[in-house]
Amino acid sequence: MKKKPSIFTYLFLICGCVLIIFPMYLAVITAFKPTEELTKSIFAFPSSFYLGNFMEVIEKSGFLNSVINTVFVTVVSCVGVILVVPLVSYAIARNMDKKRYYKYLYYFLLIGIFVPFQVKMMPLVQVMSNFNMLNVPGIAVVYIASAVCEGVFLYVAFIHGVPGELEESAYMDGAGTLFTYWKIIFPLLKPMTATVLIMDGLWFWNDFFLPLLALNKTPDNYTLTLFIYNFKSQTTVNYSLIFAGLLLAMLPIMVLYVFLQKQIMGGLVNGAVKG
């Protein structure tokens, strides 16, 4: 017989929900209030859904350009990750028990997971500067390289659960290694691919520190997080505009997460079971 959760468990969960929902509630209601109404009461629900704040943010110079830059960085980085990481992981997973080099490469990549960004940020920016990569395409390349370590860790565990007999049958029919990977193995990696895409997509879209270090000099290179950061410094008093900008920046990725959350959980569960 299962033991029922205690009242302390319910209280802990309720407190956790309040800590998560209450800031979101404040952000949403503040974004829909004109400045005059906000000064009267911060916590009260808005009398009407005022859209003027959103329109003012959208009409600000540089907003649409920052959206285009963010979409470009996110899409290009995600495509690069899906082209590179599963292929590298497949080579490691199928050869690490036969050749030491692949095992050492796997452990070397695992070490990268434990290196904090604060440790490598200055050398990274220096390298980007030397290669003239302090721009939007350059930061996309850096994101792809930065996603390799964690992506390989997840994919290798998942690929170990894929039977090797599938490839042997393909080889017997005359298929090459690359053809076998793209036509047989890669389609089987869809759950993990969805998980990696969404996890990395959230990171690429919402990242602030790397764009701040690499792109903050030129407004034409601003991503959404940089636009909100600089926009906030210009409108320190107008919290309605600030929160409207934050909601606009969060909205696309939140909608994507709502529609694809099943794939995230499915990929994590399958990866844990097969790994």
Short mmCIF file of C-alpha atoms in Angstrom, two decimals:
data_model
loop_
_atom_site.label_atom_id
_atom_site.label_comp_id
_atom_site.label_asym_id
_atom_site.label_seq_id
_atom_site.Cartn_x
_atom_site.Cartn_y
_atom_site.Cartn_z
CA MET A 1 0.00 0.00 0.00
CA LYS A 2 1.36 3.36 -1.03
CA LYS A 3 2.01 5.91 1.66
CA LYS A 4 0.01 9.12 1.18
CA PRO A 5 2.02 12.35 0.92
CA SER A 6 2.15 14.30 4.17
CA ILE A 7 0.78 17.80 4.64
CA PHE A 8 4.36 19.12 4.61
CA THR A 9 4.81 17.73 1.10
CA TYR A 10 1.72 19.58 -0.09
CA LEU A 11 2.85 22.79 1.63
CA PHE A 12 6.28 22.50 0.00
CA LEU A 13 4.71 22.02 -3.44
CA ILE A 14 2.31 24.94 -2.90
CA CYS A 15 5.20 27.22 -1.88
CA GLY A 16 7.14 26.13 -4.97
CA CYS A 17 4.16 26.89 -7.23
CA VAL A 18 3.71 30.32 -5.66
CA LEU A 19 7.40 31.15 -6.10
CA ILE A 20 7.16 30.26 -9.80
CA ILE A 21 3.70 31.62 -10.67
CA PHE A 22 3.72 34.88 -8.69
CA PRO A 23 6.66 36.52 -10.58
CA MET A 24 5.06 35.46 -13.87
CA TYR A 25 1.77 36.97 -12.74
CA LEU A 26 3.47 40.28 -11.90
CA ALA A 27 5.29 40.32 -15.25
CA VAL A 28 2.10 39.72 -17.24
CA ILE A 29 -0.16 42.18 -15.44
CA THR A 30 2.54 44.87 -15.46
CA ALA A 31 3.02 44.51 -19.21
CA PHE A 32 -0.72 45.09 -19.80
CA LYS A 33 -0.97 48.21 -17.61
CA PRO A 34 -0.43 51.82 -18.67
CA THR A 35 2.04 53.72 -16.50
CA GLU A 36 -0.72 55.67 -14.71
CA GLU A 37 -2.48 52.50 -13.61
CA LEU A 38 0.75 50.84 -12.53
CA THR A 39 1.57 53.67 -10.11
CA LYS A 40 -1.76 53.15 -8.34
CA SER A 41 -1.35 49.43 -7.63
CA ILE A 42 1.39 46.99 -8.58
CA PHE A 43 -0.43 43.77 -7.64
CA ALA A 44 -3.95 44.56 -8.89
CA PHE A 45 -5.25 42.96 -12.08
CA PRO A 46 -5.34 45.45 -15.01
CA SER A 47 -8.69 47.08 -15.65
CA SER A 48 -8.26 46.33 -19.38
CA PHE A 49 -5.68 44.61 -21.54
CA TYR A 50 -3.71 47.64 -22.69
CA LEU A 51 -1.62 46.75 -25.78
CA GLY A 52 0.06 50.13 -26.15
CA ASN A 53 3.18 48.95 -24.30
CA PHE A 54 3.73 46.12 -26.76
CA MET A 55 3.20 48.38 -29.75
CA GLU A 56 5.67 50.91 -28.38
CA VAL A 57 8.33 48.22 -27.86
CA ILE A 58 7.80 46.80 -31.37
CA GLU A 59 8.09 50.26 -32.89
CA LYS A 60 11.38 50.91 -31.12
CA SER A 61 14.37 51.15 -33.42
CA GLY A 62 16.25 47.88 -33.56
CA PHE A 63 13.56 45.55 -32.19
CA LEU A 64 12.77 43.77 -35.47
CA ASN A 65 16.47 43.54 -36.28
CA SER A 66 17.14 41.91 -32.90
CA VAL A 67 14.33 39.41 -33.57
CA ILE A 68 15.88 38.52 -36.95
CA ASN A 69 19.32 38.11 -35.36
CA THR A 70 17.95 35.89 -32.60
CA VAL A 71 16.00 33.71 -35.04
CA PHE A 72 19.07 33.41 -37.28
CA VAL A 73 21.36 32.42 -34.40
CA THR A 74 18.85 29.93 -32.97
CA VAL A 75 17.94 28.25 -36.28
CA VAL A 76 21.50 28.06 -37.66
CA SER A 77 22.87 26.81 -34.34
CA CYS A 78 20.16 24.15 -33.99
CA VAL A 79 20.67 22.94 -37.56
CA GLY A 80 24.43 22.80 -36.99
CA VAL A 81 23.98 20.85 -33.76
CA ILE A 82 21.74 18.27 -35.44
CA LEU A 83 24.17 17.86 -38.34
CA VAL A 84 27.31 17.54 -36.19
CA VAL A 85 26.48 16.10 -32.76
CA PRO A 86 24.60 12.88 -33.68
CA LEU A 87 27.25 12.05 -36.31
CA VAL A 88 30.10 12.49 -33.82
CA SER A 89 28.16 10.55 -31.18
CA TYR A 90 27.48 7.69 -33.59
CA ALA A 91 31.17 7.34 -34.42
CA ILE A 92 32.11 7.36 -30.72
CA ALA A 93 29.34 4.98 -29.60
CA ARG A 94 30.16 2.36 -32.24
CA ASN A 95 33.95 2.51 -31.84
CA MET A 96 34.72 3.35 -28.21
CA ASP A 97 34.80 -0.35 -27.22
CA LYS A 98 37.14 -1.19 -30.11
CA LYS A 99 39.57 1.74 -30.24
CA ARG A 100 40.93 3.64 -27.25
CA TYR A 101 41.08 6.89 -29.18
CA TYR A 102 37.28 7.13 -29.30
CA LYS A 103 36.98 6.37 -25.60
CA TYR A 104 39.52 9.07 -24.72
CA LEU A 105 37.71 11.51 -27.03
CA TYR A 106 34.43 10.72 -25.27
CA TYR A 107 35.91 11.36 -21.82
CA PHE A 108 37.60 14.53 -23.08
CA LEU A 109 34.23 15.85 -24.27
CA LEU A 110 32.61 14.88 -20.96
CA ILE A 111 35.15 17.02 -19.10
CA GLY A 112 33.86 20.02 -21.07
CA ILE A 113 30.48 19.70 -19.38
CA PHE A 114 32.04 20.54 -16.01
CA VAL A 115 33.93 23.66 -17.16
CA PRO A 116 31.91 26.76 -16.12
CA PHE A 117 31.35 29.46 -18.71
CA GLN A 118 32.96 32.02 -16.38
CA VAL A 119 36.25 30.11 -16.62
CA LYS A 120 36.40 30.00 -20.41
CA MET A 121 34.61 33.23 -21.38
CA MET A 122 37.67 35.49 -21.67
CA PRO A 123 39.81 33.04 -23.68
CA LEU A 124 36.75 32.30 -25.84
CA VAL A 125 36.15 35.97 -26.63
CA GLN A 126 39.86 36.40 -27.38
CA VAL A 127 39.77 33.51 -29.86
CA MET A 128 36.59 34.89 -31.44
CA SER A 129 38.26 38.28 -31.80
CA ASN A 130 41.37 36.76 -33.43
CA PHE A 131 39.20 34.94 -35.98
CA ASN A 132 36.92 37.95 -36.62
CA MET A 133 33.92 36.09 -35.15
CA LEU A 134 32.50 38.87 -32.96
CA ASN A 135 29.35 38.92 -35.06
CA VAL A 136 26.05 37.07 -35.48
CA PRO A 137 27.36 34.22 -37.71
CA GLY A 138 30.41 33.85 -35.46
CA ILE A 139 28.36 33.41 -32.32
CA ALA A 140 26.27 30.74 -34.06
CA VAL A 141 29.46 28.75 -34.76
CA VAL A 142 30.49 29.08 -31.11
CA TYR A 143 27.08 27.84 -29.94
CA ILE A 144 27.38 24.75 -32.15
CA ALA A 145 30.83 23.99 -30.72
CA SER A 146 29.63 24.65 -27.16
CA ALA A 147 26.70 22.23 -27.53
CA VAL A 148 28.89 19.30 -28.58
CA CYS A 149 29.92 18.14 -25.08
CA GLU A 150 26.47 17.75 -23.54
CA GLY A 151 24.95 16.60 -26.83
CA VAL A 152 27.50 13.80 -27.26
CA PHE A 153 26.88 12.64 -23.68
CA LEU A 154 23.13 12.32 -24.33
CA TYR A 155 23.38 10.81 -27.83
CA VAL A 156 26.04 8.20 -26.99
CA ALA A 157 23.91 6.80 -24.17
CA PHE A 158 20.91 6.67 -26.51
CA ILE A 159 22.80 5.07 -29.43
CA HIS A 160 24.10 2.30 -27.16
CA GLY A 161 20.49 1.13 -26.95
CA VAL A 162 20.13 0.86 -30.74
CA PRO A 163 20.85 -2.75 -31.87
CA GLY A 164 23.98 -3.10 -33.97
CA GLU A 165 22.30 -5.82 -36.03
CA LEU A 166 20.44 -3.11 -37.96
CA GLU A 167 23.71 -1.80 -39.35
CA GLU A 168 25.10 -5.25 -40.04
CA SER A 169 22.03 -6.06 -42.14
CA ALA A 170 22.46 -2.82 -44.08
CA TYR A 171 26.16 -3.55 -44.71
CA MET A 172 25.30 -7.01 -45.98
CA ASP A 173 22.92 -5.38 -48.49
CA GLY A 174 25.77 -3.21 -49.76
CA ALA A 175 24.97 0.06 -47.93
CA GLY A 176 27.83 2.34 -46.91
CA THR A 177 28.42 3.78 -43.44
CA LEU A 178 27.04 7.24 -44.20
CA PHE A 179 23.97 5.87 -45.96
CA THR A 180 23.32 3.48 -43.03
CA TYR A 181 23.60 6.35 -40.55
CA TRP A 182 21.23 8.76 -42.36
CA LYS A 183 18.63 6.22 -43.48
CA ILE A 184 18.57 3.76 -40.58
CA ILE A 185 20.19 5.12 -37.42
CA PHE A 186 19.35 8.83 -37.56
CA PRO A 187 15.54 8.31 -37.85
CA LEU A 188 15.70 6.16 -34.70
CA LEU A 189 17.24 9.09 -32.81
CA LYS A 190 14.15 11.30 -33.12
CA PRO A 191 13.23 11.33 -29.38
CA MET A 192 16.73 12.39 -28.36
CA THR A 193 16.98 14.80 -31.29
CA ALA A 194 13.77 16.52 -30.13
CA THR A 195 15.15 16.76 -26.60
CA VAL A 196 18.51 18.20 -27.69
CA LEU A 197 16.85 20.63 -30.11
CA ILE A 198 14.53 22.07 -27.50
CA MET A 199 17.11 22.21 -24.71
CA ASP A 200 19.68 23.90 -26.94
CA GLY A 201 17.04 26.06 -28.64
CA LEU A 202 16.01 27.45 -25.25
CA TRP A 203 19.65 28.14 -24.48
CA PHE A 204 20.44 29.82 -27.82
CA TRP A 205 17.31 31.98 -27.69
CA ASN A 206 17.64 33.10 -24.08
CA ASP A 207 21.42 33.31 -23.70
CA PHE A 208 22.68 36.66 -22.46
CA PHE A 209 26.33 36.45 -21.35
CA LEU A 210 27.94 35.37 -24.62
CA PRO A 211 26.03 37.95 -26.74
CA LEU A 212 26.88 40.57 -24.11
CA LEU A 213 30.59 39.82 -24.47
CA ALA A 214 30.64 39.34 -28.24
CA LEU A 215 27.88 41.49 -29.75
CA ASN A 216 27.22 44.42 -27.43
CA LYS A 217 29.42 46.91 -29.29
CA THR A 218 27.22 47.18 -32.39
CA PRO A 219 23.40 47.68 -32.14
CA ASP A 220 23.00 45.97 -35.53
CA ASN A 221 24.23 42.74 -33.93
CA TYR A 222 21.89 42.83 -30.92
CA THR A 223 19.93 39.72 -30.06
CA LEU A 224 16.64 40.00 -28.16
CA THR A 225 18.29 39.62 -24.77
CA LEU A 226 20.75 42.39 -25.60
CA PHE A 227 17.96 44.59 -26.95
CA ILE A 228 15.97 44.17 -23.72
CA TYR A 229 19.13 44.80 -21.67
CA ASN A 230 19.95 48.07 -23.44
CA PHE A 231 16.29 49.03 -23.73
CA LYS A 232 15.92 48.54 -19.97
CA SER A 233 18.79 50.91 -19.28
CA GLN A 234 17.08 53.56 -21.40
CA THR A 235 13.65 53.18 -19.71
CA THR A 236 14.52 52.51 -16.11
CA VAL A 237 11.35 54.07 -14.77
CA ASN A 238 8.83 52.65 -17.25
CA TYR A 239 8.39 49.12 -15.93
CA SER A 240 5.36 48.55 -18.15
CA LEU A 241 7.53 48.85 -21.27
CA ILE A 242 10.29 46.74 -19.74
CA PHE A 243 7.96 43.84 -18.91
CA ALA A 244 6.22 44.13 -22.26
CA GLY A 245 9.61 43.71 -23.93
CA LEU A 246 10.42 40.73 -21.72
CA LEU A 247 7.13 39.03 -22.60
CA LEU A 248 7.69 39.59 -26.31
CA ALA A 249 11.15 38.02 -25.99
CA MET A 250 9.84 35.02 -24.04
CA LEU A 251 6.65 34.39 -26.02
CA PRO A 252 7.99 32.42 -29.05
CA ILE A 253 10.10 30.01 -27.04
CA MET A 254 7.35 29.50 -24.44
CA VAL A 255 4.82 28.63 -27.15
CA LEU A 256 7.31 26.20 -28.69
CA TYR A 257 7.94 24.58 -25.32
CA VAL A 258 4.21 24.14 -24.62
CA PHE A 259 3.68 22.31 -27.91
CA LEU A 260 6.83 20.15 -27.66
CA GLN A 261 7.04 19.35 -23.95
CA LYS A 262 5.93 15.74 -24.56
CA GLN A 263 8.88 15.22 -26.88
CA ILE A 264 11.23 16.62 -24.23
CA MET A 265 10.03 14.23 -21.56
CA GLY A 266 9.88 11.33 -24.00
CA GLY A 267 13.46 11.89 -25.12
CA LEU A 268 14.78 12.16 -21.57
CA VAL A 269 12.95 9.01 -20.43
CA ASN A 270 14.02 6.99 -23.47
CA GLY A 271 17.59 8.19 -23.13
CA ALA A 272 17.67 7.21 -19.46
CA VAL A 273 16.21 3.76 -20.13
CA LYS A 274 18.46 2.98 -23.11
CA GLY A 275 21.54 4.46 -21.51
#
